[in-house]
mmCIF file of C-alpha atoms in Angstrom:
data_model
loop_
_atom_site.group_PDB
_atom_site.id
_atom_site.type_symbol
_atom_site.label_atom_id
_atom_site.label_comp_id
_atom_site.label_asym_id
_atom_site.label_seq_id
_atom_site.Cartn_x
_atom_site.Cartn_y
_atom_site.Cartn_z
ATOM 1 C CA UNK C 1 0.000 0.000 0.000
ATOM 2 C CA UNK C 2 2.585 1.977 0.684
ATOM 3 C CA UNK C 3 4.906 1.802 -2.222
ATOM 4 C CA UNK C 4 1.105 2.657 -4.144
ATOM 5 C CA UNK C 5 0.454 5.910 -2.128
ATOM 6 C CA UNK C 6 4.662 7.037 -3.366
ATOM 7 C CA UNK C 7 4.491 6.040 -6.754
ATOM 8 C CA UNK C 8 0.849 8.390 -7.031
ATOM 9 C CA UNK C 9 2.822 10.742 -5.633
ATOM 10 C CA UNK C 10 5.307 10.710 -7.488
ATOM 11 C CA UNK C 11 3.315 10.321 -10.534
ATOM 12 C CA UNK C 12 1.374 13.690 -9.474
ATOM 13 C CA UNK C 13 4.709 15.381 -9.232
ATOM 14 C CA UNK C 14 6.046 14.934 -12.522
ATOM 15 C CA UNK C 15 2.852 15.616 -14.179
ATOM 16 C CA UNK C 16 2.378 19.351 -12.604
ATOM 17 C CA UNK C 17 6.266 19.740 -13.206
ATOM 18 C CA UNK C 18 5.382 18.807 -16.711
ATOM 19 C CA UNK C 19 2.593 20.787 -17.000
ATOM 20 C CA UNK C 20 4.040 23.764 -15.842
ATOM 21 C CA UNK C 21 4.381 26.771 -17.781
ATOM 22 C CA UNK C 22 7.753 27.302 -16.027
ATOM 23 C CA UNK C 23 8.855 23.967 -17.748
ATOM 24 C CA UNK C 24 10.966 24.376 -20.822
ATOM 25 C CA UNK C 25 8.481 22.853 -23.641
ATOM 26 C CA UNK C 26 10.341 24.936 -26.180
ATOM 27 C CA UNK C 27 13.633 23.473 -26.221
ATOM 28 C CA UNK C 28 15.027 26.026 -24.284
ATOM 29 C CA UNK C 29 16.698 25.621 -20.729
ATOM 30 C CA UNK C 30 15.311 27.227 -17.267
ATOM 31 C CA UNK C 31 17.674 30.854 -16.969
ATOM 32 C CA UNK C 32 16.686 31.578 -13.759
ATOM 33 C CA UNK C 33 16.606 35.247 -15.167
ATOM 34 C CA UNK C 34 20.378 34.960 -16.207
ATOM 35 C CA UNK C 35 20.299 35.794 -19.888
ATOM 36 C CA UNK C 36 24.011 34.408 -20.625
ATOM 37 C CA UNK C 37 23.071 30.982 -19.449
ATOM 38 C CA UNK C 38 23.371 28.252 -22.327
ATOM 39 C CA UNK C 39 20.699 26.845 -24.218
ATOM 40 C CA UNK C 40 20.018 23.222 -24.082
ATOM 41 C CA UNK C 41 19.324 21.160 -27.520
ATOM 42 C CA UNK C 42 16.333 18.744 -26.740
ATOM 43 C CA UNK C 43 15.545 16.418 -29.432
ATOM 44 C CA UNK C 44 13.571 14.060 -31.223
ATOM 45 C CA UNK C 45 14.221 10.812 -33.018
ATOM 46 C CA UNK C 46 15.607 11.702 -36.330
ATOM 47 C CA UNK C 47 15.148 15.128 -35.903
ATOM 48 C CA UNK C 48 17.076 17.829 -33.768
ATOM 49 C CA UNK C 49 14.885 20.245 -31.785
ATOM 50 C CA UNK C 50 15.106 23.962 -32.841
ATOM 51 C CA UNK C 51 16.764 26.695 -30.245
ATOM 52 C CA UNK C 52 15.893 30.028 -29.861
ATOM 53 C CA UNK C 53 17.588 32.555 -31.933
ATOM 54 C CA UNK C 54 20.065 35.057 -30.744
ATOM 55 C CA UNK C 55 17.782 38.147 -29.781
ATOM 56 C CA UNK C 56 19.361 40.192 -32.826
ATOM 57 C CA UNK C 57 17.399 38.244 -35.137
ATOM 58 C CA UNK C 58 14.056 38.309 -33.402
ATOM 59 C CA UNK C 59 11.443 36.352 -31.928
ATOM 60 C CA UNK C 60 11.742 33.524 -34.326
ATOM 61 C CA UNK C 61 12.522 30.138 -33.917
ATOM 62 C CA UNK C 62 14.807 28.252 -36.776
ATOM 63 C CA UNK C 63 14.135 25.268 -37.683
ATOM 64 C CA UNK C 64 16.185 22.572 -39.459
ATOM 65 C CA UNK C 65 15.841 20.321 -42.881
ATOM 66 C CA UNK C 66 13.412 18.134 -42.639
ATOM 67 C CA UNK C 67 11.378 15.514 -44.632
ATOM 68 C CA UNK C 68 7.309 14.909 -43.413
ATOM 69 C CA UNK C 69 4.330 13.764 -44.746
ATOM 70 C CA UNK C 70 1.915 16.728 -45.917
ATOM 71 C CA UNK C 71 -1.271 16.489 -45.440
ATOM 72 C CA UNK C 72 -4.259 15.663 -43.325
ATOM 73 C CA UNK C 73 -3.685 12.941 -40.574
ATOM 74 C CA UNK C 74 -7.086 12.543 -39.161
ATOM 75 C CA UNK C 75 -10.328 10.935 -40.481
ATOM 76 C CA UNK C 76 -12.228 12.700 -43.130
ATOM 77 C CA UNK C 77 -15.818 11.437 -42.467
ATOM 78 C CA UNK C 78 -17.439 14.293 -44.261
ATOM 79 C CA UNK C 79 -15.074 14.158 -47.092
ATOM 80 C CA UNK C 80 -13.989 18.350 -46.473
ATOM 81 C CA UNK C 81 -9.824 17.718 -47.621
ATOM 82 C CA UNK C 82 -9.562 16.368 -51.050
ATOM 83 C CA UNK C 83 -5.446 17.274 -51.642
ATOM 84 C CA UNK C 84 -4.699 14.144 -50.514
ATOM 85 C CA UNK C 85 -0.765 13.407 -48.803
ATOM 86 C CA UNK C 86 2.897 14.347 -50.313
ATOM 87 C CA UNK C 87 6.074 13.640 -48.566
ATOM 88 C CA UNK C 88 7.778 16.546 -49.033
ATOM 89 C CA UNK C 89 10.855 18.093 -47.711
ATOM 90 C CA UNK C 90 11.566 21.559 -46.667
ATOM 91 C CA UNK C 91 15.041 23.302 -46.086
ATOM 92 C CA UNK C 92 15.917 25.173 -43.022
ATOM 93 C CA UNK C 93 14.282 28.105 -42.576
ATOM 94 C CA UNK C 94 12.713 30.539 -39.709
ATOM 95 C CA UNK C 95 9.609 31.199 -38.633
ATOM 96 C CA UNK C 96 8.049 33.502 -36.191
ATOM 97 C CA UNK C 97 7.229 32.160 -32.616
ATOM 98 C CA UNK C 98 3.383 34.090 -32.692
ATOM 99 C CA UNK C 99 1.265 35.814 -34.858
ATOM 100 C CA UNK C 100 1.613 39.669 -36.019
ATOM 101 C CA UNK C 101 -0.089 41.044 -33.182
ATOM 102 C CA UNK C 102 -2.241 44.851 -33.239
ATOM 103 C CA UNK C 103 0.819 46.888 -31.597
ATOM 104 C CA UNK C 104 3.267 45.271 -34.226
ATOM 105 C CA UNK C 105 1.266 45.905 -37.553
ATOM 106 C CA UNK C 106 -0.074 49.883 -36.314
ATOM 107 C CA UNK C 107 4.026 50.494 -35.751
ATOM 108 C CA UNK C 108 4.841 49.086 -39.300
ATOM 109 C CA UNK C 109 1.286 51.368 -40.563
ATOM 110 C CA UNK C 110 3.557 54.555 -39.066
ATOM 111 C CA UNK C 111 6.259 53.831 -40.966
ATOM 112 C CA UNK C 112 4.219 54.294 -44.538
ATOM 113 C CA UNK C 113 3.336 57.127 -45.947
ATOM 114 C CA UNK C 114 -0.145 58.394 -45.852
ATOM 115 C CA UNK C 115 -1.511 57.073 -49.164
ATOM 116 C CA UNK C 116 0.123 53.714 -48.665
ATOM 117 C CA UNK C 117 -1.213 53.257 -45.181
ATOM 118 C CA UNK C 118 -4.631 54.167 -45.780
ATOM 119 C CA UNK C 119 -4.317 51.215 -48.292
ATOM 120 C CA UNK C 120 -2.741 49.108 -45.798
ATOM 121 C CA UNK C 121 -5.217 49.403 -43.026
ATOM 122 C CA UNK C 122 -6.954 46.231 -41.851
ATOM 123 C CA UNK C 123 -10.567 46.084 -43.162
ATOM 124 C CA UNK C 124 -13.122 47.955 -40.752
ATOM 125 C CA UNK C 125 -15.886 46.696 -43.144
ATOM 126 C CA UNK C 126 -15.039 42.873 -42.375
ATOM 127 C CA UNK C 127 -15.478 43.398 -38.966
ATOM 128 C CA UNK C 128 -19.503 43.144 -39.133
ATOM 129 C CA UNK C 129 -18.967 39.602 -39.781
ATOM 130 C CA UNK C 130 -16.665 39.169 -36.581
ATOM 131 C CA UNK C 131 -19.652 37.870 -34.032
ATOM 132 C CA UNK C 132 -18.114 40.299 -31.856
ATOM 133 C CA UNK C 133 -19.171 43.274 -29.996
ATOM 134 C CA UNK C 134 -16.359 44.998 -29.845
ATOM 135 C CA UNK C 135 -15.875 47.301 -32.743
ATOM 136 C CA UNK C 136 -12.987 47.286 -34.749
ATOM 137 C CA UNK C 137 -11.707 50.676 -33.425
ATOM 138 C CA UNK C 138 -11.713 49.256 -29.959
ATOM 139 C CA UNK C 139 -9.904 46.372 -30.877
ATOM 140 C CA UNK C 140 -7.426 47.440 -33.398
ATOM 141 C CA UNK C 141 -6.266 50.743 -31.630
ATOM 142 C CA UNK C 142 -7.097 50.439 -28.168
ATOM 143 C CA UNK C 143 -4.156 49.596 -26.046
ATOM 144 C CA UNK C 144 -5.955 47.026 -24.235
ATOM 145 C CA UNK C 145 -5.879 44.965 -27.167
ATOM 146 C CA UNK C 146 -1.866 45.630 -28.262
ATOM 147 C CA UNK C 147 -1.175 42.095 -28.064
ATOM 148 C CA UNK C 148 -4.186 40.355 -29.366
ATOM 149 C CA UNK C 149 -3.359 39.161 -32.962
ATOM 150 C CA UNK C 150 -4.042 41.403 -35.956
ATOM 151 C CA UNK C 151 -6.912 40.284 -38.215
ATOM 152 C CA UNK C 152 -8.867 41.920 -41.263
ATOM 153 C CA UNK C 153 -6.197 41.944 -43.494
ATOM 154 C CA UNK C 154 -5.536 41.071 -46.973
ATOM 155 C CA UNK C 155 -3.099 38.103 -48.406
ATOM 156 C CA UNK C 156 -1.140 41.319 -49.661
ATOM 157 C CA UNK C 157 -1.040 43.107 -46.827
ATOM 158 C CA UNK C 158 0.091 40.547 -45.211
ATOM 159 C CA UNK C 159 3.026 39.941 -47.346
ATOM 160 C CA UNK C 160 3.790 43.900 -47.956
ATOM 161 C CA UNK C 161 4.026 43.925 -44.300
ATOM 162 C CA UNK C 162 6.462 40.738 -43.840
ATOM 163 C CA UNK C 163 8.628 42.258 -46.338
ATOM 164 C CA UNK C 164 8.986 45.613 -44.493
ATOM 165 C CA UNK C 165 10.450 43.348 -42.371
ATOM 166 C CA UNK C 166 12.461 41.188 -44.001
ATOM 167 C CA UNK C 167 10.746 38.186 -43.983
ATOM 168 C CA UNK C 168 7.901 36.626 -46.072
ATOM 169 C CA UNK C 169 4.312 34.425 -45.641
ATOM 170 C CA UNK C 170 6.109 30.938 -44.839
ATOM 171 C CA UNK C 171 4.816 28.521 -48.247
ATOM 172 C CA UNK C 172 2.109 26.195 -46.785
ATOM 173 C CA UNK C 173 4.302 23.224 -46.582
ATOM 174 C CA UNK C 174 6.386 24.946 -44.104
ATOM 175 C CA UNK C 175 3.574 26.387 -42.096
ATOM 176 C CA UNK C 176 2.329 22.030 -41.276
ATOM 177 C CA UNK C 177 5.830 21.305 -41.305
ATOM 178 C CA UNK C 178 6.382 24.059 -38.083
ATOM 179 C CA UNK C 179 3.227 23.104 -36.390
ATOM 180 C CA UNK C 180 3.702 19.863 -36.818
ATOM 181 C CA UNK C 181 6.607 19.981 -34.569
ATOM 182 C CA UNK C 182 8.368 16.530 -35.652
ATOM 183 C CA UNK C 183 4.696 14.776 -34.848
ATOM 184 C CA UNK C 184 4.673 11.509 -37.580
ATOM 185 C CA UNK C 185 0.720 11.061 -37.833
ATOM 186 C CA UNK C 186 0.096 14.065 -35.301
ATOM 187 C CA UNK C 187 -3.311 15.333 -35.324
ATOM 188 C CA UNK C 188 -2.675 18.762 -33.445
ATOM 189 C CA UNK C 189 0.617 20.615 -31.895
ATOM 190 C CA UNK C 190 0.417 18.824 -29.295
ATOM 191 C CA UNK C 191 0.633 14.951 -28.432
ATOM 192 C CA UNK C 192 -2.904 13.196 -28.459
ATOM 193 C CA UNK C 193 -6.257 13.208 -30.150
ATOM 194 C CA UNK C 194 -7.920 16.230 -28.046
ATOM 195 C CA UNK C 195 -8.192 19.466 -27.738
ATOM 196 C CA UNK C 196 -7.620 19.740 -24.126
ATOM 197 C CA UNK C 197 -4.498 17.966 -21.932
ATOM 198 C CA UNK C 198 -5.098 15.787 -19.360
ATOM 199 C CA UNK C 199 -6.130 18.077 -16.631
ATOM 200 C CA UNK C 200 -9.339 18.979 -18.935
ATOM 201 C CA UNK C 201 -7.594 22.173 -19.910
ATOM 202 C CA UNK C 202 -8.121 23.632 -23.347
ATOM 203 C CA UNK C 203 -4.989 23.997 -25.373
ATOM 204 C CA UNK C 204 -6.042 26.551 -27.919
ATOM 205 C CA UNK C 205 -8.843 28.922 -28.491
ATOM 206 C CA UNK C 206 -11.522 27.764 -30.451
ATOM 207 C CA UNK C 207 -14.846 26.786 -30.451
ATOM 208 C CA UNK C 208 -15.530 24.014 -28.027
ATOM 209 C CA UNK C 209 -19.173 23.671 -29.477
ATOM 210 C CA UNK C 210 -21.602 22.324 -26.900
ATOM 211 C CA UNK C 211 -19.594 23.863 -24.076
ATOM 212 C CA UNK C 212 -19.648 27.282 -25.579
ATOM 213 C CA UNK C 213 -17.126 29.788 -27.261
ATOM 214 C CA UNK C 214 -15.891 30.951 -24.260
ATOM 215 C CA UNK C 215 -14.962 27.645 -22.935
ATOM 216 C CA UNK C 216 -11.207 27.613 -23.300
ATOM 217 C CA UNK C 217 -11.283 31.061 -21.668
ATOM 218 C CA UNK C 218 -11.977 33.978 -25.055
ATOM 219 C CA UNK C 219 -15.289 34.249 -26.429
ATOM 220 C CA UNK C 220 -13.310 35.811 -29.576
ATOM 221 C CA UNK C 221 -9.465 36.252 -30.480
ATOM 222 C CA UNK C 222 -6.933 35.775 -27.425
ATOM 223 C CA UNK C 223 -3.435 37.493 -26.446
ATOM 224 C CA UNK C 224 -0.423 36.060 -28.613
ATOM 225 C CA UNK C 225 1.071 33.332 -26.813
ATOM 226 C CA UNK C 226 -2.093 32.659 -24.246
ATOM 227 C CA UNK C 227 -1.855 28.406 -24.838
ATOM 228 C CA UNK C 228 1.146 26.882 -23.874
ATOM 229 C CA UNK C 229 3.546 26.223 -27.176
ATOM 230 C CA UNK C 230 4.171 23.336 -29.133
ATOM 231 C CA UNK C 231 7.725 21.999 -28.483
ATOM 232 C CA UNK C 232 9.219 23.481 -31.502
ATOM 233 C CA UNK C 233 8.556 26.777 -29.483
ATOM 234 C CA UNK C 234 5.658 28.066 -31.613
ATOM 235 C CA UNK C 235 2.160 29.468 -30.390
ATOM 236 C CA UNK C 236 -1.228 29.722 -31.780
ATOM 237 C CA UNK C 237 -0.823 27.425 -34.721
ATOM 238 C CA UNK C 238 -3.657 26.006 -33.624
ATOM 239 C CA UNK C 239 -6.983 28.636 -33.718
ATOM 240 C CA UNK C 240 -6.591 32.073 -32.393
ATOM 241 C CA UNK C 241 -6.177 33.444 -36.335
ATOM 242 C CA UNK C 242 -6.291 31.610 -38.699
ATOM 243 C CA UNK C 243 -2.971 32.344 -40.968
ATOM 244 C CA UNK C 244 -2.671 33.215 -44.915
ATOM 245 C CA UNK C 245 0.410 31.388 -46.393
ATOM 246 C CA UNK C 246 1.951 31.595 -49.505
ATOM 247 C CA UNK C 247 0.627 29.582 -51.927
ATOM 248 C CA UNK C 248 -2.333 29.805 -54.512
ATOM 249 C CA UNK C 249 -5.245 27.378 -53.483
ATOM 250 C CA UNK C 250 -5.260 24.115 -55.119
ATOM 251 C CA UNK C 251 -7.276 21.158 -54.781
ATOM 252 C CA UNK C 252 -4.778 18.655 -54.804
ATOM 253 C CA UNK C 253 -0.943 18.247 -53.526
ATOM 254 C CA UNK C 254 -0.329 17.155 -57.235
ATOM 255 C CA UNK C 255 0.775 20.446 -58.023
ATOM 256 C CA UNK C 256 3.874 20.105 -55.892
ATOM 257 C CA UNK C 257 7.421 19.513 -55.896
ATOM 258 C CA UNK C 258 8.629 17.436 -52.955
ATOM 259 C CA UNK C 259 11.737 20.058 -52.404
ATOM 260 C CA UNK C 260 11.028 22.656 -51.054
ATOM 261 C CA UNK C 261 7.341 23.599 -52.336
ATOM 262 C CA UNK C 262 5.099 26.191 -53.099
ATOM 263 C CA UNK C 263 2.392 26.552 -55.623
ATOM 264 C CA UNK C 264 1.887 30.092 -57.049
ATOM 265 C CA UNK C 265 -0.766 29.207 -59.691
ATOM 266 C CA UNK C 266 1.105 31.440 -62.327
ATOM 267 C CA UNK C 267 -1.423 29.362 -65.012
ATOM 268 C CA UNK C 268 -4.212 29.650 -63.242
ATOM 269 C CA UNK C 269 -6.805 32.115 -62.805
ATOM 270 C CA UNK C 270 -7.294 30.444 -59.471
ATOM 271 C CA UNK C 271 -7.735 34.356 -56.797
ATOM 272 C CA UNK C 272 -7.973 31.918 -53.482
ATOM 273 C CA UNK C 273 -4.966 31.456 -51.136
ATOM 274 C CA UNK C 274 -4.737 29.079 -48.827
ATOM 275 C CA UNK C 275 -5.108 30.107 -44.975
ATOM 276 C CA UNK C 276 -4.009 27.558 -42.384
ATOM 277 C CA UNK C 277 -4.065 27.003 -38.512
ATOM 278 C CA UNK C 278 -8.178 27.504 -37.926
ATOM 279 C CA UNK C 279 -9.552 30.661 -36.402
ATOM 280 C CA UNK C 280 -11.529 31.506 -32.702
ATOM 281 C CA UNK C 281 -14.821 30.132 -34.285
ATOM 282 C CA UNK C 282 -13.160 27.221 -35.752
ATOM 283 C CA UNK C 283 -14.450 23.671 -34.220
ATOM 284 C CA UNK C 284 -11.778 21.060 -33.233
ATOM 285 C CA UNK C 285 -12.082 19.241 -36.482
ATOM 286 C CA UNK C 286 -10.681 22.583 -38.249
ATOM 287 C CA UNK C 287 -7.423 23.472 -36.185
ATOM 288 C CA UNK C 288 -5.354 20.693 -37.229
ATOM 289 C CA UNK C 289 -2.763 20.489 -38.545
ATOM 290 C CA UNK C 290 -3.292 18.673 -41.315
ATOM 291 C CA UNK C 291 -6.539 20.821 -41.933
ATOM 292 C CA UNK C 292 -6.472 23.522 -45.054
ATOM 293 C CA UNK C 293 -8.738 26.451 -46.176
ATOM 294 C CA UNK C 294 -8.947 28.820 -48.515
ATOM 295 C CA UNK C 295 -9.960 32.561 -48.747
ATOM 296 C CA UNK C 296 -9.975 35.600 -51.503
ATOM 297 C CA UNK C 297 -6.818 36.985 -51.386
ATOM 298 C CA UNK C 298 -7.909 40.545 -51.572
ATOM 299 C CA UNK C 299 -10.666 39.444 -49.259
ATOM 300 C CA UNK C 300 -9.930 40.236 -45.551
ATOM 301 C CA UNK C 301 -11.609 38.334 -42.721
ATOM 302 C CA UNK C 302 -11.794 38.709 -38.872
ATOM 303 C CA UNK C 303 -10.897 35.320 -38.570
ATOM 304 C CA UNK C 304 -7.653 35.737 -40.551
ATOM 305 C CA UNK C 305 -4.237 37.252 -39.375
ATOM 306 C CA UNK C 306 -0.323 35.550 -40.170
ATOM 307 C CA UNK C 307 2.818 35.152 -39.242
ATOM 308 C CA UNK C 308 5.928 35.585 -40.886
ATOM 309 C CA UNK C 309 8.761 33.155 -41.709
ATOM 310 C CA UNK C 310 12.274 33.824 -43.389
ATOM 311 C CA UNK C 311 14.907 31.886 -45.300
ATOM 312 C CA UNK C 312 18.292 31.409 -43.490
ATOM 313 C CA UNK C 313 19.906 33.972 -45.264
ATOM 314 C CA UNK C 314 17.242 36.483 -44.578
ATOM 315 C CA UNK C 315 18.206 36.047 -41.370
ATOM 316 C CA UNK C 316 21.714 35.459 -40.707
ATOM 317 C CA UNK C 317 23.270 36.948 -43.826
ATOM 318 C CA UNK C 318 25.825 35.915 -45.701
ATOM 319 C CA UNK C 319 29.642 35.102 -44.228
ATOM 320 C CA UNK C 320 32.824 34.935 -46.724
ATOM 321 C CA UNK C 321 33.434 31.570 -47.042
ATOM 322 C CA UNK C 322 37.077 32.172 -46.900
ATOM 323 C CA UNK C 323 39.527 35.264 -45.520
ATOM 324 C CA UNK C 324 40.964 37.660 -48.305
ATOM 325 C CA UNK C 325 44.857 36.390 -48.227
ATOM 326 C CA UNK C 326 47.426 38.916 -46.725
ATOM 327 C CA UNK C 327 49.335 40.644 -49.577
ATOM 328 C CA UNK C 328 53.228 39.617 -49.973
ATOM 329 C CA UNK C 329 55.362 41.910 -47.666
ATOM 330 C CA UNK C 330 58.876 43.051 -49.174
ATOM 331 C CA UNK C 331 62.302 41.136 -48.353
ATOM 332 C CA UNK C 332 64.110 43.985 -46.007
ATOM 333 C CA UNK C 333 67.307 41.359 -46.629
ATOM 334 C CA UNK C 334 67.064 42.360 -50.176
ATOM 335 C CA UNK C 335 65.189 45.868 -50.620
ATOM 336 C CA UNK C 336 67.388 47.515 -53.693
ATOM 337 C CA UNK C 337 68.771 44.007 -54.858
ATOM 338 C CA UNK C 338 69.806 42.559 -57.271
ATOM 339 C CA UNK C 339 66.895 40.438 -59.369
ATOM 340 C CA UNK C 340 69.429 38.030 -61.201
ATOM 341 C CA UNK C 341 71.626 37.381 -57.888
ATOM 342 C CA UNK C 342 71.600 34.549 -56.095
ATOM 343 C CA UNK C 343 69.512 35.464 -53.120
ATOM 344 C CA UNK C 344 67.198 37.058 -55.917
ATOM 345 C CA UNK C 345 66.562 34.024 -57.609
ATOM 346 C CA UNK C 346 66.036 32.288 -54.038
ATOM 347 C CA UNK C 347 63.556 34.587 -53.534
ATOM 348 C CA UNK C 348 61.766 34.380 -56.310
ATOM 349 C CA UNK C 349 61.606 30.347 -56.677
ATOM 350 C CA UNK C 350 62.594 29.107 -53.414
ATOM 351 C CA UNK C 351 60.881 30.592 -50.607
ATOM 352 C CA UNK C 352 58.561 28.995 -48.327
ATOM 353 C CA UNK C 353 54.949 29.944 -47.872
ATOM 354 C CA UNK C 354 55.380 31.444 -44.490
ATOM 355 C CA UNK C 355 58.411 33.438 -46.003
ATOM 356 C CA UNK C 356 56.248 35.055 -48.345
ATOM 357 C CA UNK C 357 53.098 36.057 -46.741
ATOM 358 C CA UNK C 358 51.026 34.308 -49.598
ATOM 359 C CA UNK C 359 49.934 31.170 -46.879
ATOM 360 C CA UNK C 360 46.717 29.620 -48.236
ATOM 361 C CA UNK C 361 43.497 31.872 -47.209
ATOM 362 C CA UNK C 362 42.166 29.915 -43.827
ATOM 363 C CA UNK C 363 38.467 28.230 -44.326
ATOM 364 C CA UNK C 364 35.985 29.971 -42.869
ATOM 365 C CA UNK C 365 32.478 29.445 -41.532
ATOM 366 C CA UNK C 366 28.838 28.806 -42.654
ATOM 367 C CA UNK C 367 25.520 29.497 -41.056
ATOM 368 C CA UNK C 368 24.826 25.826 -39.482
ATOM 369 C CA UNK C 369 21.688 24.180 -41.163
ATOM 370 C CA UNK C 370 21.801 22.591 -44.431
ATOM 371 C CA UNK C 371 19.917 23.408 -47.193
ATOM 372 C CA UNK C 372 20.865 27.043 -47.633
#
């Protein structure tokens, strides 16, 4: 009886040490508030975790090359996904750890000029369809709302304002491959087949159905980062906003290459783009991973917002791959001498590489993560 009573216990204590939003789920260590400390690598089989970036290069997360199966992983009862699956890889690339949030699109607004922000305002007129009272004033200036995620915009917008960045919409392969988080077969971000972990908490903000829209906590659009993240580091992939990508809708996977990509529909007078990740009204069904939608590019939507994602070299830049060799530094020995002497012809064929100053140029470093 006793060793039963311990081993509950003990079972209790990992699982709120787990579950424990002080637990590193992101593959980064505990600091204890020192910034210099080192950052641990965890991984997963055949696949190394990601680490958080250096803070000069944002609040991203980079992830490495990797090779998954596209496509949607759960049952299709009411036949809604017709693309079918792919293996596809993607190269290493980086993505942002949350969506664009209000205070982070009206700072990049201030940087336009007046004509070009007027264009680039979200969509007041979409916001009748939100199911929300607040009005879109409220919600898209008011300070109370800096961090909630920015919605009503277009598929342009949305990639005018990744640019201004520096970045770009991440293609819809690597949006599943991110929130997928190394998952073979996963249905969500997260491990398991439901919405909520094992303490009957919700893990995303959506709607529950029966239990009501405010269930998991928001009856509409939530703070950035209010779940826990998946443990690639990411947040919201799941509901919140849903996210334009990329790529031109298509019906089928057919369409694409298996390196690296990303269908553009230059042939096709296709005008939808595909929006992934589900939305606050979305049911459980809709925010998986494997799940895709579509949407009018020049349409905007209360449900829709994005995030952006950037190719290595967006990122890090690009390093000389090998130093610029020091130039040949005069004999002192034989400054004003004789070409044709002896010592001048042992200069001239017979001198060492360290004698000379013309030493091979030393290798030197690449950005880490193949593909790029």
């Amino acid at each position: 009886m006793r060793h039963l009573v311990l081993s509950l216990l003990l079972f209790a204590f990992v699982a709120t040490v787990s579950a424990s939003p002080a637990a590193a789920t992101d593959g980064s260590a505990a600091t204890d508030g020192n910034e210099d400390a080192p950052v641990a690598m965890m991984t997963v089989p055949g696949l190394p975790m990601p680490v958080p970036v250096a803070p000069q290069f944002g609040d991203m997360v980079r992830l490495p090359d990797g090779t998954f199966i596209m496509g949607l992983t759960d049952e299709d009862p009411f036949e809604m996904q017709s693309a079918g699956r792919r293996r596809v890889t993607v190269s290493a690339f980086y993505i942002d750890r949350f969506e664009v949030t209000n205070a982070e699109y009206r700072e990049y607004l201030q940087s336009l000029s007046p004509g070009v922000r007027d264009d680039a305002l979200p969509d007041s007129t979409a916001w009748t369809s939100s199911a929300s009272r607040a009005d879109f004033s409220t919600y898209f200036y008011g300070s109370n709302y800096d961090e909630y995620p920015v919605v009503s915009v277009t598929w342009q917008d949305a990639k005018d304002y990744c640019k201004a960045e520096d970045k770009r919409l991440p293609t819809e392969a690597e949006w599943e491959y991110a929130a997928r988080a190394g998952r073979v077969g996963g249905v969500y971000p997260w491990s398991g087949f439901s919405p909520r972990d094992a303490f009957g908490r919700y893990l995303a903000n959506f709607n529950p159905g029966r239990q009501g829209q405010a269930a998991d906590g928001y009856a509409f659009t939530a703070p950035v980062g209010s779940f826990p993240p998946s443990r690639w580091g990411l947040h919201d992939v799941a509901g919140n906003a849903a996210e334009w990508v990329e790529d031109t809708y298509s019906p089928t996977y057919a369409n694409l290459s298996d390196l690296d990509p990303v269908y553009r529909g230059e042939d096709s007078e296709e005008t939808r783009k595909v929006v992934r990740g589900g939305a606050w009204d979305s049911n459980a069904f809709r925010i998986g991973v494997g799940f895709r939608d579509m949407h009018e590019a020049d349409q905007a939507s209360p449900r829709i917002g994005f995030r952006c994602a950037a190719d290595i070299s967006q990122v890090e830049g690009t390093q000389r791959r090998f130093k610029d060799p020091e130039p040949p530094q005069p004999d002192p020995s034989n400054e004003g001498g004789d070409a044709n002497s002896e010592s001048g012809d042992d200069a001239a064929g017979d001198t060492t590489e360290e004698e000379d100053g013309t030493a091979p140029p030393e290798s030197g470093t690449t950005p880490p993560g193949g593909g790029q």
